[in-house]
Short mmCIF file of C-alpha atoms and ligand atoms in Angstrom, two decimals:
data_model
loop_
_atom_site.label_atom_id
_atom_site.label_comp_id
_atom_site.label_asym_id
_atom_site.label_seq_id
_atom_site.Cartn_x
_atom_site.Cartn_y
_atom_site.Cartn_z
CA MET A 1 -10.84 18.53 12.69
CA SER A 2 -7.90 16.42 12.32
CA LYS A 3 -8.58 13.35 9.73
CA SER A 4 -6.74 10.14 11.11
CA VAL A 5 -4.86 7.91 9.06
CA LEU A 6 -3.62 4.60 9.54
CA ILE A 7 -0.39 3.15 7.62
CA THR A 8 1.42 -0.10 7.92
CA GLY A 9 4.46 -0.50 6.66
CA ALA A 10 4.63 2.98 7.59
CA THR A 11 8.32 2.87 8.46
CA ARG A 12 10.00 2.62 5.53
CA GLY A 13 9.57 3.57 1.55
CA LEU A 14 6.03 4.80 0.30
CA GLY A 15 4.56 3.72 3.69
CA GLN A 16 7.12 6.68 5.41
CA GLY A 17 6.06 8.49 2.46
CA MET A 18 2.77 8.89 2.88
CA ALA A 19 3.06 9.70 6.30
CA ARG A 20 5.29 11.86 5.69
CA HIS A 21 3.16 13.99 3.48
CA PHE A 22 0.00 13.57 5.44
CA ALA A 23 1.68 15.22 8.59
CA GLN A 24 2.34 18.11 6.61
CA ARG A 25 -1.41 17.93 5.93
CA GLY A 26 -2.45 17.82 9.66
CA TYR A 27 -3.63 14.17 10.07
CA LYS A 28 -3.63 12.43 12.65
CA LEU A 29 -1.52 9.79 12.04
CA ALA A 30 -1.09 6.07 12.87
CA LEU A 31 1.92 4.28 12.39
CA THR A 32 2.24 0.54 12.10
CA ALA A 33 5.07 -1.38 10.95
CA ARG A 34 7.37 -4.41 12.42
CA LYS A 35 10.01 -2.60 14.10
CA GLN A 36 9.99 -0.78 17.01
CA GLU A 37 12.63 1.04 17.15
CA ASP A 38 11.57 2.65 12.90
CA LEU A 39 9.01 3.55 14.49
CA ILE A 40 10.37 5.66 17.44
CA GLU A 41 12.34 7.57 15.34
CA LEU A 42 9.82 8.54 12.95
CA LYS A 43 7.03 9.11 15.61
CA THR A 44 9.84 11.80 16.77
CA GLU A 45 10.42 13.10 13.09
CA LEU A 46 6.34 13.70 12.53
CA GLU A 47 5.19 14.92 15.74
CA ALA A 48 6.46 18.70 14.80
CA SER A 49 4.16 18.38 11.87
CA SER A 50 0.84 16.38 12.99
CA PRO A 51 -1.09 16.93 15.78
CA GLN A 52 -0.95 13.01 17.52
CA VAL A 53 1.04 10.54 16.18
CA ILE A 54 0.51 6.92 18.09
CA ILE A 55 2.15 3.94 16.44
CA CYS A 56 1.38 0.38 16.76
CA GLU A 57 4.22 -3.08 16.32
CA LEU A 58 1.87 -4.70 13.71
CA ASP A 59 3.54 -7.33 11.13
CA VAL A 60 0.18 -8.34 9.04
CA SER A 61 0.64 -11.96 7.88
CA GLN A 62 -0.14 -12.09 11.93
CA PHE A 63 -3.81 -11.92 10.99
CA ASP A 64 -4.92 -11.99 14.27
CA ARG A 65 -3.61 -8.90 15.35
CA VAL A 66 -4.84 -7.15 12.76
CA PRO A 67 -8.09 -6.14 14.07
CA VAL A 68 -6.68 -5.79 17.64
CA VAL A 69 -4.33 -2.67 16.31
CA LEU A 70 -6.85 -1.19 14.38
CA ARG A 71 -9.02 -0.92 17.17
CA GLU A 72 -6.65 0.56 19.49
CA ALA A 73 -5.74 2.87 16.82
CA ALA A 74 -9.25 3.92 16.14
CA ALA A 75 -10.26 4.19 19.81
CA ALA A 76 -6.74 6.63 20.74
CA LEU A 77 -7.39 8.83 17.63
CA GLY A 78 -11.18 9.18 17.66
CA GLY A 79 -11.92 6.97 14.84
CA LEU A 80 -10.10 5.85 11.64
CA ASP A 81 -10.67 8.29 8.22
CA ILE A 82 -8.02 6.18 6.14
CA VAL A 83 -6.24 2.71 6.44
CA VAL A 84 -4.17 2.57 4.05
CA ALA A 85 -2.64 -1.13 3.24
CA ASN A 86 1.36 -0.48 2.22
CA ALA A 87 2.90 -3.11 3.73
CA GLY A 88 4.37 -5.48 1.28
CA LEU A 89 7.23 -7.61 0.02
CA GLY A 90 8.57 -7.95 -3.65
CA GLU A 91 12.08 -10.21 -4.04
CA PRO A 92 12.23 -12.18 -7.37
CA ALA A 93 11.56 -15.65 -6.75
CA ARG A 94 11.52 -18.05 -9.40
CA ALA A 95 9.82 -21.03 -9.99
CA GLY A 96 12.16 -24.09 -9.36
CA GLU A 97 14.55 -22.34 -7.45
CA GLY A 98 13.43 -23.33 -3.95
CA LYS A 99 12.28 -20.02 -2.71
CA PHE A 100 8.43 -21.06 -2.01
CA GLN A 101 8.51 -20.00 1.87
CA GLN A 102 9.62 -16.63 0.15
CA MET A 103 6.40 -16.58 -2.37
CA ALA A 104 4.32 -18.42 -0.08
CA GLN A 105 4.56 -15.01 2.81
CA MET A 106 4.78 -12.47 -0.27
CA ILE A 107 0.97 -13.93 -0.66
CA ASP A 108 0.62 -14.04 3.83
CA VAL A 109 2.11 -10.09 3.25
CA ASN A 110 0.51 -9.42 0.06
CA LEU A 111 -2.65 -10.32 -0.19
CA THR A 112 -3.67 -11.91 2.66
CA GLY A 113 -2.07 -9.54 4.97
CA ALA A 114 -4.12 -6.37 3.23
CA ILE A 115 -7.87 -8.05 3.22
CA ALA A 116 -7.02 -8.36 6.42
CA THR A 117 -6.43 -4.96 7.10
CA ALA A 118 -9.28 -4.56 4.59
CA ASP A 119 -11.95 -6.60 7.02
CA ALA A 120 -10.71 -4.46 10.07
CA ALA A 121 -11.45 -1.70 8.49
CA ILE A 122 -14.62 -1.81 6.53
CA GLU A 123 -15.76 -3.44 9.93
CA LEU A 124 -14.39 -0.19 11.68
CA PHE A 125 -15.47 1.58 8.87
CA ARG A 126 -19.89 0.84 9.13
CA GLU A 127 -19.66 1.20 12.88
CA GLN A 128 -18.22 4.99 11.90
CA GLY A 129 -20.25 5.77 9.13
CA ARG A 130 -17.36 5.98 7.12
CA GLY A 131 -14.53 5.75 6.08
CA GLN A 132 -12.04 5.79 3.15
CA PHE A 133 -9.71 2.16 2.72
CA VAL A 134 -6.12 2.62 0.75
CA GLY A 135 -4.64 -0.89 -1.09
CA ILE A 136 -1.70 -0.55 -3.03
CA THR A 137 -1.54 -2.67 -6.36
CA SER A 138 1.02 -2.01 -9.08
CA VAL A 139 1.90 -2.37 -12.39
CA ALA A 140 3.49 -5.72 -11.86
CA ALA A 141 0.51 -7.00 -11.80
CA VAL A 142 -1.21 -5.60 -15.67
CA ARG A 143 0.99 -9.22 -16.39
CA GLY A 144 2.23 -11.54 -15.16
CA MET A 145 5.65 -10.36 -14.81
CA PRO A 146 8.55 -13.06 -15.48
CA ASN A 147 10.71 -13.73 -12.42
CA SER A 148 7.94 -11.87 -10.39
CA GLY A 149 5.13 -14.14 -10.64
CA VAL A 150 3.77 -14.63 -7.30
CA TYR A 151 4.49 -11.12 -6.89
CA SER A 152 2.83 -10.04 -9.66
CA ALA A 153 -0.25 -12.28 -8.92
CA THR A 154 -0.80 -11.54 -5.28
CA LYS A 155 -1.05 -7.38 -6.49
CA ALA A 156 -3.34 -8.46 -9.55
CA ALA A 157 -5.67 -10.42 -7.07
CA LEU A 158 -5.50 -7.45 -4.49
CA GLY A 159 -6.59 -5.32 -7.11
CA LYS A 160 -9.63 -7.87 -8.03
CA TYR A 161 -10.80 -8.06 -4.27
CA LEU A 162 -10.44 -4.10 -3.88
CA GLU A 163 -12.73 -4.59 -7.04
CA ALA A 164 -16.25 -6.53 -5.60
CA LEU A 165 -14.81 -4.96 -1.92
CA ARG A 166 -16.18 -1.36 -3.67
CA CYS A 167 -19.12 -2.81 -5.05
CA GLU A 168 -19.79 -4.39 -1.59
CA VAL A 169 -19.55 -0.51 0.47
CA HIS A 170 -21.52 1.15 -2.76
CA GLY A 171 -24.00 3.51 -1.10
CA GLN A 172 -22.11 3.17 2.54
CA ASN A 173 -20.54 6.22 2.79
CA ILE A 174 -17.03 4.32 2.05
CA VAL A 175 -14.44 5.17 -0.34
CA VAL A 176 -12.46 1.94 -1.86
CA THR A 177 -8.88 3.64 -3.56
CA GLU A 178 -6.34 0.76 -5.56
CA LEU A 179 -3.35 3.09 -6.66
CA ALA A 180 -1.24 1.28 -8.76
CA PRO A 181 2.43 2.58 -8.62
CA GLY A 182 5.17 1.89 -11.36
CA TYR A 183 8.42 2.56 -10.72
CA ILE A 184 9.61 4.43 -7.42
CA ASP A 185 12.85 4.69 -5.46
CA THR A 186 12.54 2.66 -2.84
CA ASP A 187 14.36 -0.93 -0.74
CA ILE A 188 11.51 -3.06 -3.07
CA ASN A 189 12.65 -1.91 -6.22
CA ARG A 190 16.94 -1.18 -5.68
CA ALA A 191 17.99 -4.19 -6.76
CA LEU A 192 16.83 -3.80 -10.27
CA ALA A 193 18.95 -3.25 -13.59
CA SER A 194 16.09 -1.52 -14.82
CA ARG A 195 14.02 1.02 -12.80
CA PRO A 196 11.67 2.73 -16.46
CA PHE A 197 10.16 6.33 -15.78
CA LEU A 198 11.55 6.28 -11.76
CA VAL A 199 10.19 9.14 -9.50
CA THR A 200 11.55 9.99 -5.84
CA ALA A 201 9.77 8.66 -2.86
CA ALA A 202 8.89 12.03 -1.91
CA ALA A 203 7.52 13.16 -5.11
CA GLY A 204 5.50 9.58 -5.87
CA THR A 205 3.73 10.13 -2.21
CA ARG A 206 3.36 13.16 -2.92
CA VAL A 207 0.85 12.12 -5.62
CA MET A 208 -0.27 9.06 -3.75
CA VAL A 209 -1.89 11.71 -1.14
CA ASP A 210 -3.23 13.31 -3.61
CA LEU A 211 -4.75 10.98 -5.51
CA ILE A 212 -6.39 9.86 -1.28
CA GLU A 213 -7.75 12.94 -0.76
CA LYS A 214 -9.75 13.06 -3.92
CA GLN A 215 -10.63 9.52 -3.28
CA VAL A 216 -10.57 8.18 -6.63
CA SER A 217 -11.15 4.69 -7.22
CA PHE A 218 -8.17 3.88 -9.04
CA ARG A 219 -5.12 5.60 -10.36
CA TYR A 220 -1.10 3.99 -11.73
CA VAL A 221 0.81 6.42 -9.58
CA PRO A 222 2.22 8.45 -11.66
CA PRO A 223 -0.68 8.67 -13.58
CA TRP A 224 1.25 9.66 -16.72
CA PRO A 225 2.63 8.00 -18.20
CA TRP A 226 2.04 5.13 -16.57
CA THR A 227 -1.44 4.84 -17.37
CA LEU A 228 -1.06 5.35 -20.98
CA VAL A 229 2.32 2.33 -20.71
CA ALA A 230 0.22 -0.35 -18.69
CA GLN A 231 -2.95 -0.06 -21.63
CA ALA A 232 0.68 -1.19 -24.28
CA MET A 233 1.82 -3.33 -21.45
CA LYS A 234 -1.53 -4.88 -22.05
CA LEU A 235 -1.05 -5.33 -26.12
CA MET A 236 2.23 -6.55 -25.14
CA PRO A 237 3.10 -9.72 -27.43
CA SER A 238 4.15 -13.02 -24.59
CA ALA A 239 7.77 -13.66 -26.56
CA LEU A 240 8.14 -9.07 -25.47
CA LEU A 241 7.33 -9.77 -22.44
CA ARG A 242 9.60 -13.04 -21.87
CA LYS A 243 13.05 -10.59 -22.11
CA MET A 244 11.50 -8.17 -18.99
N1 NAP B 1 8.29 1.36 -4.93
C1 NAP B 1 7.30 1.06 -5.84
O1 NAP B 1 8.08 1.29 -7.24
C2 NAP B 1 6.21 -0.22 -5.86
C3 NAP B 1 5.73 -0.18 -6.54
C4 NAP B 1 4.67 -1.39 -6.96
C5 NAP B 1 3.40 -1.04 -5.73
N2 NAP B 1 4.45 -1.23 -4.43
C6 NAP B 1 4.04 -1.70 -3.28
O2 NAP B 1 3.72 -0.18 -1.85
C7 NAP B 1 3.98 -0.74 -1.22
C8 NAP B 1 5.03 -0.19 -0.11
O3 NAP B 1 6.68 -0.96 -0.72
P1 NAP B 1 7.56 0.55 -0.92
O4 NAP B 1 8.21 0.34 -2.31
O5 NAP B 1 7.65 1.33 -0.02
O6 NAP B 1 8.88 -1.12 -0.96
P2 NAP B 1 9.72 -0.87 1.08
O7 NAP B 1 10.84 0.47 0.69
O8 NAP B 1 10.50 -2.57 1.50
O9 NAP B 1 9.26 -0.89 2.01
C9 NAP B 1 7.98 -2.11 2.36
C10 NAP B 1 7.65 -1.86 3.48
O10 NAP B 1 6.94 -3.00 3.94
C11 NAP B 1 6.90 -3.46 5.90
N3 NAP B 1 6.67 -4.84 5.86
C12 NAP B 1 7.03 -6.45 4.60
N4 NAP B 1 6.70 -6.72 5.08
C13 NAP B 1 5.31 -6.65 6.49
C14 NAP B 1 4.72 -6.96 7.14
N5 NAP B 1 4.83 -8.74 7.12
N6 NAP B 1 3.86 -6.62 8.15
C15 NAP B 1 4.03 -5.07 7.87
N7 NAP B 1 5.14 -4.75 7.28
C16 NAP B 1 5.62 -5.03 6.77
C17 NAP B 1 8.34 -2.73 5.31
O11 NAP B 1 8.45 -2.82 7.01
P3 NAP B 1 9.61 -3.53 7.59
O12 NAP B 1 10.45 -2.70 7.83
O13 NAP B 1 9.54 -4.37 8.99
O14 NAP B 1 10.03 -4.77 6.59
C18 NAP B 1 8.46 -1.62 4.70
O15 NAP B 1 7.55 -0.85 5.84
C19 NAP B 1 4.12 -2.95 -1.48
O16 NAP B 1 2.93 -2.89 -1.36
C20 NAP B 1 4.76 -2.95 -2.74
O17 NAP B 1 4.35 -3.73 -2.99
C21 NAP B 1 5.91 0.26 -4.63
#
């Protein structure tokens, strides 16, 4: 029987790329995002390969809507095997430059929205007796990245939350996976001056779906070279970090 996956922020970038790979691998899909037209377009594309595709409008910063949409998707697909909290914002925002509203929105979407998604997913998984929750963090969580301090903070905080969550669900047939991408070519990083070790969205999301299917606890994406680079980043002196 086909497995089912729900993805937040599915209409662009990594969410869209993962949806394509899951569809090719025969998964039933619940695609969620803010824009109905984009959802309809992607549904039309993926219906050719996936056994069932449903779409639900969802802004993950409307926290009360999150459990409602997960329940609707589970009812339509006969349960959810995997929930991927992918929706995220990553605009640069320096302190003291009038960007507080942007920063607060980033916290709502990247952190509180992802936790709302996890909270609803875990409740559902406990009832089903199975499930896998996937959170998307970042190599930007390894250090507090200048000009992206709030983005780094949301991803670091989400990583700690997922670590605790993995302990909470131990022995309950629930898997918690954290994927921390480096630079994968999407809208979120196109304006950056430097994107070291860049990979295409198609290649990066193939690795992500492989790792989700392997039910890993944590991996950088792609694992090479980022596992090594992340260790080097931890040792980097602040003088060097300031230049990034
Ligand atoms: N690409 C990378 O190199 C990279 C590296 C590290 C981590 N990540 C993380 O990977 C995830 C996906 O990023 P991406 O690279 O695919 O970025 P992207 O191309 O900018 O796509 C972001 C997605 O999130 C959705 N989104 C934004 N705010 C939302 C909200 N309030 N509710 C629901 N959906 C919302 C967007 O949908 P709309 O069309 O509605 O805006 C879009 O589908 C993010 O969590 C990001 O932080 C990416």
